[in-house]
mmCIF file of N, CA and C in Angstrom:
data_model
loop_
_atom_site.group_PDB
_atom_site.id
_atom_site.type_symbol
_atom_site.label_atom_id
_atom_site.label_comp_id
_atom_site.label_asym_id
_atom_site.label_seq_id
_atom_site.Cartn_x
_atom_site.Cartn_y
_atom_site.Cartn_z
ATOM 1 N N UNK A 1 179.230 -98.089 42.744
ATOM 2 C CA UNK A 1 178.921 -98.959 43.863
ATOM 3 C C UNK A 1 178.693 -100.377 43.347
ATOM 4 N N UNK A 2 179.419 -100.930 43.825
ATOM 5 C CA UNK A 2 179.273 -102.691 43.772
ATOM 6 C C UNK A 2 178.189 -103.362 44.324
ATOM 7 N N UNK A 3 177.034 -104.117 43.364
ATOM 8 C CA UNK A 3 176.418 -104.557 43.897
ATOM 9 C C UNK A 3 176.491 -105.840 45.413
ATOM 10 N N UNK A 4 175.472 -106.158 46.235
ATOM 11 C CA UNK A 4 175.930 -106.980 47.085
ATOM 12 C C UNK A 4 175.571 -108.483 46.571
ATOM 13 N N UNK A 5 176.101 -109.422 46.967
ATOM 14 C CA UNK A 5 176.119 -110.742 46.310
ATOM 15 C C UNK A 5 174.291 -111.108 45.938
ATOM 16 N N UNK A 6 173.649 -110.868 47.003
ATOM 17 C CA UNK A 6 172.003 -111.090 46.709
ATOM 18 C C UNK A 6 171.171 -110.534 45.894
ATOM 19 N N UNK A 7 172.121 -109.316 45.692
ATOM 20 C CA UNK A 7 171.689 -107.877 44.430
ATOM 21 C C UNK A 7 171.887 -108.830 43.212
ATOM 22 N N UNK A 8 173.529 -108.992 43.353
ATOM 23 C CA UNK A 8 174.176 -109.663 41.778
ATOM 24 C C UNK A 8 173.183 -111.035 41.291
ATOM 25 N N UNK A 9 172.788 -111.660 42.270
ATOM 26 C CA UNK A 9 172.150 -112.845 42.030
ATOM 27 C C UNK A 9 170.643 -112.616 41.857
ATOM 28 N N UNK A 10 170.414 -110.899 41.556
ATOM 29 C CA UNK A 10 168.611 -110.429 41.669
ATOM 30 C C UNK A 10 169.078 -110.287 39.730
ATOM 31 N N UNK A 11 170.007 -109.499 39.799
ATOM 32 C CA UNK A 11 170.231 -108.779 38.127
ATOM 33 C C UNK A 11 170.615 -110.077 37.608
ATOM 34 N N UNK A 12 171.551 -110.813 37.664
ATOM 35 C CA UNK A 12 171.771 -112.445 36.860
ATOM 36 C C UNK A 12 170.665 -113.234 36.720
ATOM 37 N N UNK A 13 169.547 -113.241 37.577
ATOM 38 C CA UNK A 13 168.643 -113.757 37.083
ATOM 39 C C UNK A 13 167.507 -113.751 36.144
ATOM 40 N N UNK A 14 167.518 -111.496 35.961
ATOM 41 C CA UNK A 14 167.031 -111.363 35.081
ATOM 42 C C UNK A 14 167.552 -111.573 33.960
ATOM 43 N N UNK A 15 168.899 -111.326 33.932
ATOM 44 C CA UNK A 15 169.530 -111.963 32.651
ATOM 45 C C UNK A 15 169.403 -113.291 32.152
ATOM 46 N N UNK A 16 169.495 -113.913 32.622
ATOM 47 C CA UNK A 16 169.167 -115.365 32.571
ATOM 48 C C UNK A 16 168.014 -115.374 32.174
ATOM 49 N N UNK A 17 166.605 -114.604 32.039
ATOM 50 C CA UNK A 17 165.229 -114.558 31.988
ATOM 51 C C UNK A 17 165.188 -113.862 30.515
ATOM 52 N N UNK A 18 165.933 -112.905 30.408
ATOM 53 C CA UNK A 18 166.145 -111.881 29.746
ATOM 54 C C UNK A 18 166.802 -112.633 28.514
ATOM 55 N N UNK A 19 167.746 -113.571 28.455
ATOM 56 C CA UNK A 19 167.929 -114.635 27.259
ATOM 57 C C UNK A 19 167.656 -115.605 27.466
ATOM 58 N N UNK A 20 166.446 -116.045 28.108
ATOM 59 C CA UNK A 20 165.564 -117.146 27.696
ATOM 60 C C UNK A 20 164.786 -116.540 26.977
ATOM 61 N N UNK A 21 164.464 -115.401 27.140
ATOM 62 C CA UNK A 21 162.831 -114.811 26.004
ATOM 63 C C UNK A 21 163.464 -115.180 24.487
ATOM 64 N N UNK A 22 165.215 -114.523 24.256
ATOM 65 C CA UNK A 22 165.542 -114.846 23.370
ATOM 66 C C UNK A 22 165.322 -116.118 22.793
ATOM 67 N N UNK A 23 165.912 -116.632 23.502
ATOM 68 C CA UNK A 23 166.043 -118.682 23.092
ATOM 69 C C UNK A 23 164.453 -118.507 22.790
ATOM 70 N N UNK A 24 163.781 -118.331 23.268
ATOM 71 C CA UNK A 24 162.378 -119.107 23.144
ATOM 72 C C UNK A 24 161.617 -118.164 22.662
ATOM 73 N N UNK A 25 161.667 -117.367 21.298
ATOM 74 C CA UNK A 25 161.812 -116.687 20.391
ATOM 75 C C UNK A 25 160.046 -115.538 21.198
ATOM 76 N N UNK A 26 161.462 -115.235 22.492
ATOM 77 C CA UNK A 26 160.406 -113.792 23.033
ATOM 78 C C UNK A 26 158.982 -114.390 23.495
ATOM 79 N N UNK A 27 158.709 -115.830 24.207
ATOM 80 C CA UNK A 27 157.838 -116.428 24.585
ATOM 81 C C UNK A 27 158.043 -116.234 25.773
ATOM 82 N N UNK A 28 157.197 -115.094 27.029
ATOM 83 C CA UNK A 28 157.290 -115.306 28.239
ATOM 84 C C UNK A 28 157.254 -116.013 28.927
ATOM 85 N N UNK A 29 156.238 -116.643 28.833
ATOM 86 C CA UNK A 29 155.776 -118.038 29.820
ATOM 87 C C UNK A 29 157.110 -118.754 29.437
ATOM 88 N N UNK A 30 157.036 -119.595 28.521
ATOM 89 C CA UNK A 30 158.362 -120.712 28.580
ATOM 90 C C UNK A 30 159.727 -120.038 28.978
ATOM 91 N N UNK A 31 159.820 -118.476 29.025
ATOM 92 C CA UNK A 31 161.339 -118.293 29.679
ATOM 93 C C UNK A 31 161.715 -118.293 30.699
ATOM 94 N N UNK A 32 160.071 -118.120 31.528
ATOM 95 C CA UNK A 32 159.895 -118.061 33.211
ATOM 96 C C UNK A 32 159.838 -119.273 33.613
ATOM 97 N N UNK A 33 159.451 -120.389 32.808
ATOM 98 C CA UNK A 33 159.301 -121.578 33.610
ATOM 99 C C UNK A 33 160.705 -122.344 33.060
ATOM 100 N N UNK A 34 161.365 -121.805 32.389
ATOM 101 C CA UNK A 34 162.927 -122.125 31.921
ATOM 102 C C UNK A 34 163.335 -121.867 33.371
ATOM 103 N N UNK A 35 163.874 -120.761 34.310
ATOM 104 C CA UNK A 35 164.539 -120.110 34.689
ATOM 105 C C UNK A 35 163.735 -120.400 35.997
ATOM 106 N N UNK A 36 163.339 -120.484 35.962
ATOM 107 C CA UNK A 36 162.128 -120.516 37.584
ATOM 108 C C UNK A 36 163.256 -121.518 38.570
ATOM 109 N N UNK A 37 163.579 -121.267 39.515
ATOM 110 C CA UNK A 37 164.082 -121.755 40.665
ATOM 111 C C UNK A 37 163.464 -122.890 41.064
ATOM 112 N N UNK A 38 163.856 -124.154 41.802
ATOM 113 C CA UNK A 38 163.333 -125.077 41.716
ATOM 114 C C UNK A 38 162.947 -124.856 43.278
ATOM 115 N N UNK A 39 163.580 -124.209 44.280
ATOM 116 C CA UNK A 39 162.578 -123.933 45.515
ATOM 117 C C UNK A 39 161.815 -122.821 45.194
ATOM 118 N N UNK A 40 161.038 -122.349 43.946
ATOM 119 C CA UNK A 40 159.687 -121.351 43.727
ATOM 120 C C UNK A 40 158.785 -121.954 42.954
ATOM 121 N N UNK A 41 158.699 -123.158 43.230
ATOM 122 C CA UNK A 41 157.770 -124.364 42.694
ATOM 123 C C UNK A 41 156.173 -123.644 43.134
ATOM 124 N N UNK A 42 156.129 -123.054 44.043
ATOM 125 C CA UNK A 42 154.839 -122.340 44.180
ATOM 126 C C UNK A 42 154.333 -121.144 43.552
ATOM 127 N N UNK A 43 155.872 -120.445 43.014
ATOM 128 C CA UNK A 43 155.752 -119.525 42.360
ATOM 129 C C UNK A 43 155.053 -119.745 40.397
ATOM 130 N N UNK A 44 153.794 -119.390 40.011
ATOM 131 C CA UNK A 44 153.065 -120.108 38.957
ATOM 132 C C UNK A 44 153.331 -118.079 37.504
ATOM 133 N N UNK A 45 153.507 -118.480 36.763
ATOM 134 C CA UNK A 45 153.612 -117.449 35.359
ATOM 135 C C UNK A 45 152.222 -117.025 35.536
ATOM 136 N N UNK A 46 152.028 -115.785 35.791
ATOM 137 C CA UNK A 46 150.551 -114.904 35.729
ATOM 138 C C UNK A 46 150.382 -114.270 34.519
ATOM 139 N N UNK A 47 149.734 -115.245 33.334
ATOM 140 C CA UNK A 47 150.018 -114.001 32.220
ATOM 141 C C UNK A 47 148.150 -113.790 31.946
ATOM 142 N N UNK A 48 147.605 -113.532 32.825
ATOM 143 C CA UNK A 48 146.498 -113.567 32.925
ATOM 144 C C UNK A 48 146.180 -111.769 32.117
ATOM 145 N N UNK A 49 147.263 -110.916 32.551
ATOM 146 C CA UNK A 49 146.610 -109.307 31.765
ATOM 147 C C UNK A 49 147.806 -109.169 31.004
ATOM 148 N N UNK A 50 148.852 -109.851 30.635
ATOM 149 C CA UNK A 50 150.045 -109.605 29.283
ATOM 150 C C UNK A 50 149.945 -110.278 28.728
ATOM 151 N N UNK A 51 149.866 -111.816 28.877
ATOM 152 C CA UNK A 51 149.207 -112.318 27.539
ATOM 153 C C UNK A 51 151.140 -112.578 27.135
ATOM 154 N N UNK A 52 151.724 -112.345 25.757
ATOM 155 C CA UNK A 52 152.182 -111.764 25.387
ATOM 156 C C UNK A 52 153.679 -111.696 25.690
ATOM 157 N N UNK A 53 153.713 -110.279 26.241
ATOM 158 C CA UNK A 53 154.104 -108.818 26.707
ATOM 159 C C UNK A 53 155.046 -109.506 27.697
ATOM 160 N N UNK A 54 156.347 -109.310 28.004
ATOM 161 C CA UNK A 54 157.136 -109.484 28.819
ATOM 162 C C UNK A 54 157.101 -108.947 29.913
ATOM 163 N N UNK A 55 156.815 -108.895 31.258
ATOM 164 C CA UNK A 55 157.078 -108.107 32.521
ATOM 165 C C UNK A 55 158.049 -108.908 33.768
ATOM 166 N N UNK A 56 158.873 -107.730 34.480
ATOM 167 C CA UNK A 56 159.077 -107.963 35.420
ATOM 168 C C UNK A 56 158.989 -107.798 36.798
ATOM 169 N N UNK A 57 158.731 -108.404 37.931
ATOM 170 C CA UNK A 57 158.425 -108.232 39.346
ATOM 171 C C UNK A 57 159.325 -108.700 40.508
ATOM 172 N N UNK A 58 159.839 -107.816 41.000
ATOM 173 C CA UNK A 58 160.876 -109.004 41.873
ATOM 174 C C UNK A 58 160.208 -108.415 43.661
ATOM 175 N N UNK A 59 160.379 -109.396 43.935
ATOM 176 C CA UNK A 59 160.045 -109.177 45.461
ATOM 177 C C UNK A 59 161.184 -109.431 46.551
ATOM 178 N N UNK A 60 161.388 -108.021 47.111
ATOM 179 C CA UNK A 60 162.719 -107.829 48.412
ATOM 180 C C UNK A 60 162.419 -107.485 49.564
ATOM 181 N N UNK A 61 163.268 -107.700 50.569
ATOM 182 C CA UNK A 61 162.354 -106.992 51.727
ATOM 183 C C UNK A 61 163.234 -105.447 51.665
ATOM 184 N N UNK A 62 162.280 -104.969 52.883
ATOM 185 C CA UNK A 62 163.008 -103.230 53.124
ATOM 186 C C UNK A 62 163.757 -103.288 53.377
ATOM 187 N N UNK A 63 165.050 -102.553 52.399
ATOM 188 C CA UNK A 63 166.457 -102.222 52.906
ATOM 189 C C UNK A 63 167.436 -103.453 51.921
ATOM 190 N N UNK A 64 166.875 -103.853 51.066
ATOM 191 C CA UNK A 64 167.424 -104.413 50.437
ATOM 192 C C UNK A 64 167.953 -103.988 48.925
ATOM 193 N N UNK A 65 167.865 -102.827 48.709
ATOM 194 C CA UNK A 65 168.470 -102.115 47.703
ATOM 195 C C UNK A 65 167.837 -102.270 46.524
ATOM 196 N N UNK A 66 166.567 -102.408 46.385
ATOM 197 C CA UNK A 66 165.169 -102.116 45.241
ATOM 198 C C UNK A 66 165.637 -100.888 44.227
ATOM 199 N N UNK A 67 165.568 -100.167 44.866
ATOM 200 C CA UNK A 67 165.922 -99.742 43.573
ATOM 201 C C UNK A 67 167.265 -99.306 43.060
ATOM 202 N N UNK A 68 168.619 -99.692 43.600
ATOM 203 C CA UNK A 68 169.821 -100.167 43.427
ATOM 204 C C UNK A 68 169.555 -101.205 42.201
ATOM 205 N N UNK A 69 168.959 -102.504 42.334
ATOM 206 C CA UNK A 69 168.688 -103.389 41.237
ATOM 207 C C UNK A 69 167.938 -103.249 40.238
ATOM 208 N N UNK A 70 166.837 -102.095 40.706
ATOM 209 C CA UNK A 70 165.898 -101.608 39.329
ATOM 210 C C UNK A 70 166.838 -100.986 38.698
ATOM 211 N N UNK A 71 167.573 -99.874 39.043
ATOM 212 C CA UNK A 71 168.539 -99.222 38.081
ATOM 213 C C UNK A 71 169.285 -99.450 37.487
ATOM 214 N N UNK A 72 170.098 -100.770 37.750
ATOM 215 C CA UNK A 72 170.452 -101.637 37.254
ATOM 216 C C UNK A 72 169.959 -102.942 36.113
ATOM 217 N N UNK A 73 169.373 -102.859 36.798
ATOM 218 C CA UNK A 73 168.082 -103.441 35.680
ATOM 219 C C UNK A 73 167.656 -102.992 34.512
ATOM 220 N N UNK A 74 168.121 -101.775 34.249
ATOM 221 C CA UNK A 74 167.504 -101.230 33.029
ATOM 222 C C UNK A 74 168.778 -101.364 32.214
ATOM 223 N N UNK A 75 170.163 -101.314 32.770
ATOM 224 C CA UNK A 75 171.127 -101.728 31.853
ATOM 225 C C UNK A 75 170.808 -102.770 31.052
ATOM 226 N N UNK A 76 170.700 -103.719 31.869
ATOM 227 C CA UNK A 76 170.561 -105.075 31.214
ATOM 228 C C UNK A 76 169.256 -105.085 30.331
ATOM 229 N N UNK A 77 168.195 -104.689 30.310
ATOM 230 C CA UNK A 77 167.328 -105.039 29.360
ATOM 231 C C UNK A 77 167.563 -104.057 28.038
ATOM 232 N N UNK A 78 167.786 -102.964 28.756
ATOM 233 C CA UNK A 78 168.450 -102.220 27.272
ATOM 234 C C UNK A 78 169.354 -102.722 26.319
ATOM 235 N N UNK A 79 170.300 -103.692 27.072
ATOM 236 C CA UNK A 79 171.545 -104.250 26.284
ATOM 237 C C UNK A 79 171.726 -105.644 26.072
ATOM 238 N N UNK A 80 170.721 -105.938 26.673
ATOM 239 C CA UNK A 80 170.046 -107.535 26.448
ATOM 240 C C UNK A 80 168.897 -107.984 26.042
ATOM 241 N N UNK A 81 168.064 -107.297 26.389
ATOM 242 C CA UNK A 81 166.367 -107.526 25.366
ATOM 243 C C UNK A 81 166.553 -106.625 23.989
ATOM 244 N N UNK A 82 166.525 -105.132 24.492
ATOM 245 C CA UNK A 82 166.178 -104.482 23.594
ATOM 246 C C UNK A 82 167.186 -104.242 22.216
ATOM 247 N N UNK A 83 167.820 -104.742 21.770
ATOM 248 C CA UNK A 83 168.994 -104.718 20.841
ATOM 249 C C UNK A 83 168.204 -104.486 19.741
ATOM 250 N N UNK A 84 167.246 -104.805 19.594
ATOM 251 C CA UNK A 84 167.209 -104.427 17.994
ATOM 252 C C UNK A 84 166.019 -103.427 18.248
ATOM 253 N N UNK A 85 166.174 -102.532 19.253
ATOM 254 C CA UNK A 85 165.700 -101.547 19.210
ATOM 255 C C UNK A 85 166.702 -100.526 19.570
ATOM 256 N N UNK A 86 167.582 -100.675 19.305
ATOM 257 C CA UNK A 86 168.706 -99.261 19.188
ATOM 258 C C UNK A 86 169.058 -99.345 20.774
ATOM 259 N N UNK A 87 169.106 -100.153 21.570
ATOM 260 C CA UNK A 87 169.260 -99.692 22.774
ATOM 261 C C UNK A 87 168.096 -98.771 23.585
ATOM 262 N N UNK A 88 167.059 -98.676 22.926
ATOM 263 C CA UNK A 88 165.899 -97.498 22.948
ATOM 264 C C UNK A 88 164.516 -98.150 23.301
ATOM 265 N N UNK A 89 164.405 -97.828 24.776
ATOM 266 C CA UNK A 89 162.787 -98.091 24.954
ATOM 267 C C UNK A 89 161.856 -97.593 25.888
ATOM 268 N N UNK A 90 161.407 -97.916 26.569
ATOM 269 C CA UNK A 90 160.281 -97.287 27.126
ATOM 270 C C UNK A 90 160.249 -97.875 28.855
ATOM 271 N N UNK A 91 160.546 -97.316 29.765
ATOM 272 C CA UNK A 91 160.616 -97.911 31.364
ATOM 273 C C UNK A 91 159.676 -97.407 31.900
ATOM 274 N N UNK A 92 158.608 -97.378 32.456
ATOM 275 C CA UNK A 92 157.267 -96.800 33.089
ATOM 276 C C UNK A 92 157.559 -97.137 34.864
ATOM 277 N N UNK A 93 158.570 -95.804 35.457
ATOM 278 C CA UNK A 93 158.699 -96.011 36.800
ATOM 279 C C UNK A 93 157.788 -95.426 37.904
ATOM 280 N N UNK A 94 156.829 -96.220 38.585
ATOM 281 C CA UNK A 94 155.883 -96.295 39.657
ATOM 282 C C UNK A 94 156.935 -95.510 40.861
ATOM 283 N N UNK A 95 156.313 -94.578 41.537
ATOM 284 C CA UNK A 95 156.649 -94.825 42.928
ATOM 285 C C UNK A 95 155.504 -94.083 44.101
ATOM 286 N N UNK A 96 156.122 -94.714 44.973
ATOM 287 C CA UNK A 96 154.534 -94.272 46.166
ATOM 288 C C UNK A 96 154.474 -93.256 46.626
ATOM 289 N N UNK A 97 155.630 -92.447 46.768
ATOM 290 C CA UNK A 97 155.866 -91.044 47.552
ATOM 291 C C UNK A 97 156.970 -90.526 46.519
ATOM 292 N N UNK A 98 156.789 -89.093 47.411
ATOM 293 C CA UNK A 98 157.950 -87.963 46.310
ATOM 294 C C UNK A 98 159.542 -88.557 46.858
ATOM 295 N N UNK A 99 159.491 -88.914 48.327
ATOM 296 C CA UNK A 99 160.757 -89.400 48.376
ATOM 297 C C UNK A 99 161.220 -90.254 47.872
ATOM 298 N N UNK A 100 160.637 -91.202 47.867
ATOM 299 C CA UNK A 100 161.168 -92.666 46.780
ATOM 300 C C UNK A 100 161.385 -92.240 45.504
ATOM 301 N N UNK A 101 160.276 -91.089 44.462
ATOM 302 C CA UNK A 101 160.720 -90.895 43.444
ATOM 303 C C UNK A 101 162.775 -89.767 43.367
ATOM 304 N N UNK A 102 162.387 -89.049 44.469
ATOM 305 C CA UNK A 102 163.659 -88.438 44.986
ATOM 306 C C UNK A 102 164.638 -89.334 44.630
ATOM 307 N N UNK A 103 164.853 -90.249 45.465
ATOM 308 C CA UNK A 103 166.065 -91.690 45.879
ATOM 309 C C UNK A 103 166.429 -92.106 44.386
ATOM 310 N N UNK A 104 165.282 -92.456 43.698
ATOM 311 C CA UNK A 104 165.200 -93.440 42.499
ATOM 312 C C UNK A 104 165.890 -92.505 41.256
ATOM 313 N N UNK A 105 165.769 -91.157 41.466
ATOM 314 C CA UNK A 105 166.209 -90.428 40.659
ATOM 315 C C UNK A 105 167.689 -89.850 40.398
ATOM 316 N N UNK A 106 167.951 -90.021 41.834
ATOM 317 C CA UNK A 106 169.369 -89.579 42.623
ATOM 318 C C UNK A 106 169.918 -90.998 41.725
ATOM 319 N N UNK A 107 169.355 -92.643 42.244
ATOM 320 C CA UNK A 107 170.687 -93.442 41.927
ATOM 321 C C UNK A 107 169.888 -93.688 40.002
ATOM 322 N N UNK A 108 169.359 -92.753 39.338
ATOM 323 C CA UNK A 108 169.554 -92.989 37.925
ATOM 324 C C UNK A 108 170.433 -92.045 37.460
ATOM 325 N N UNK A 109 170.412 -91.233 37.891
ATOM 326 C CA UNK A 109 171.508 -90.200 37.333
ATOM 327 C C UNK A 109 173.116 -90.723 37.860
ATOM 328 N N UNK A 110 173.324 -91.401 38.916
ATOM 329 C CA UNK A 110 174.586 -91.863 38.979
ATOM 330 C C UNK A 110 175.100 -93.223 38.231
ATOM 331 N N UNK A 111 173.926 -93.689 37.403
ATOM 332 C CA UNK A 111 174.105 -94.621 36.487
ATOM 333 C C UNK A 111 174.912 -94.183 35.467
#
């Protein structure tokens, strides 16, 4: 399944985020405020409990294919962050109900 243009432009941006950490030798803050959109001027780097530690958060509304782009999402950090870890790491997936974990499981296995 082909992502939809707002999807492609959710995963390109982590990429784009995803080699700024590089460039900026794995410094969160400066890759987020590299990459930060210039209409999310309100949007401020919370590294208040990572410190550190790279995380990501994206915010969609319902029906916008969340976890279509999370699953996707893990391509890219596997094959774009994590390289010199064998392709090999660690994804800690949240979900609120058994159905969502259902859904989320259905589109990882068709990955």
């Amino acid at each position: 399944m082909e992502p939809k243009i707002y999807q492609q432009k959710a995963i390109d941006k982590l990429n784009e985020y995803l080699k700024s950490l590089k460039e900026f030798s794995r410094n969160p803050r400066k890759a987020f405020i590299y990459v930060k959109d210039s209409e999310d001027k309100d949007t401020d780097y919370n590294e208040k409990d990572f410190d550190e530690i790279p995380y990501i958060c994206m915010k969609l509304p319902t029906g916008a294919g969340k976890t279509f782009i999370a699953c996707n999402s893990i391509i890219e950090v596997l094959s774009n962050y994590l390289t010199n870890k064998l392709d090999k790491g660690v994804i800690l997936w949240i979900t609120p109900t058994d159905a969502i974990f259902k859904q989320t499981l259905t589109k990882l296995n068709d990955l």
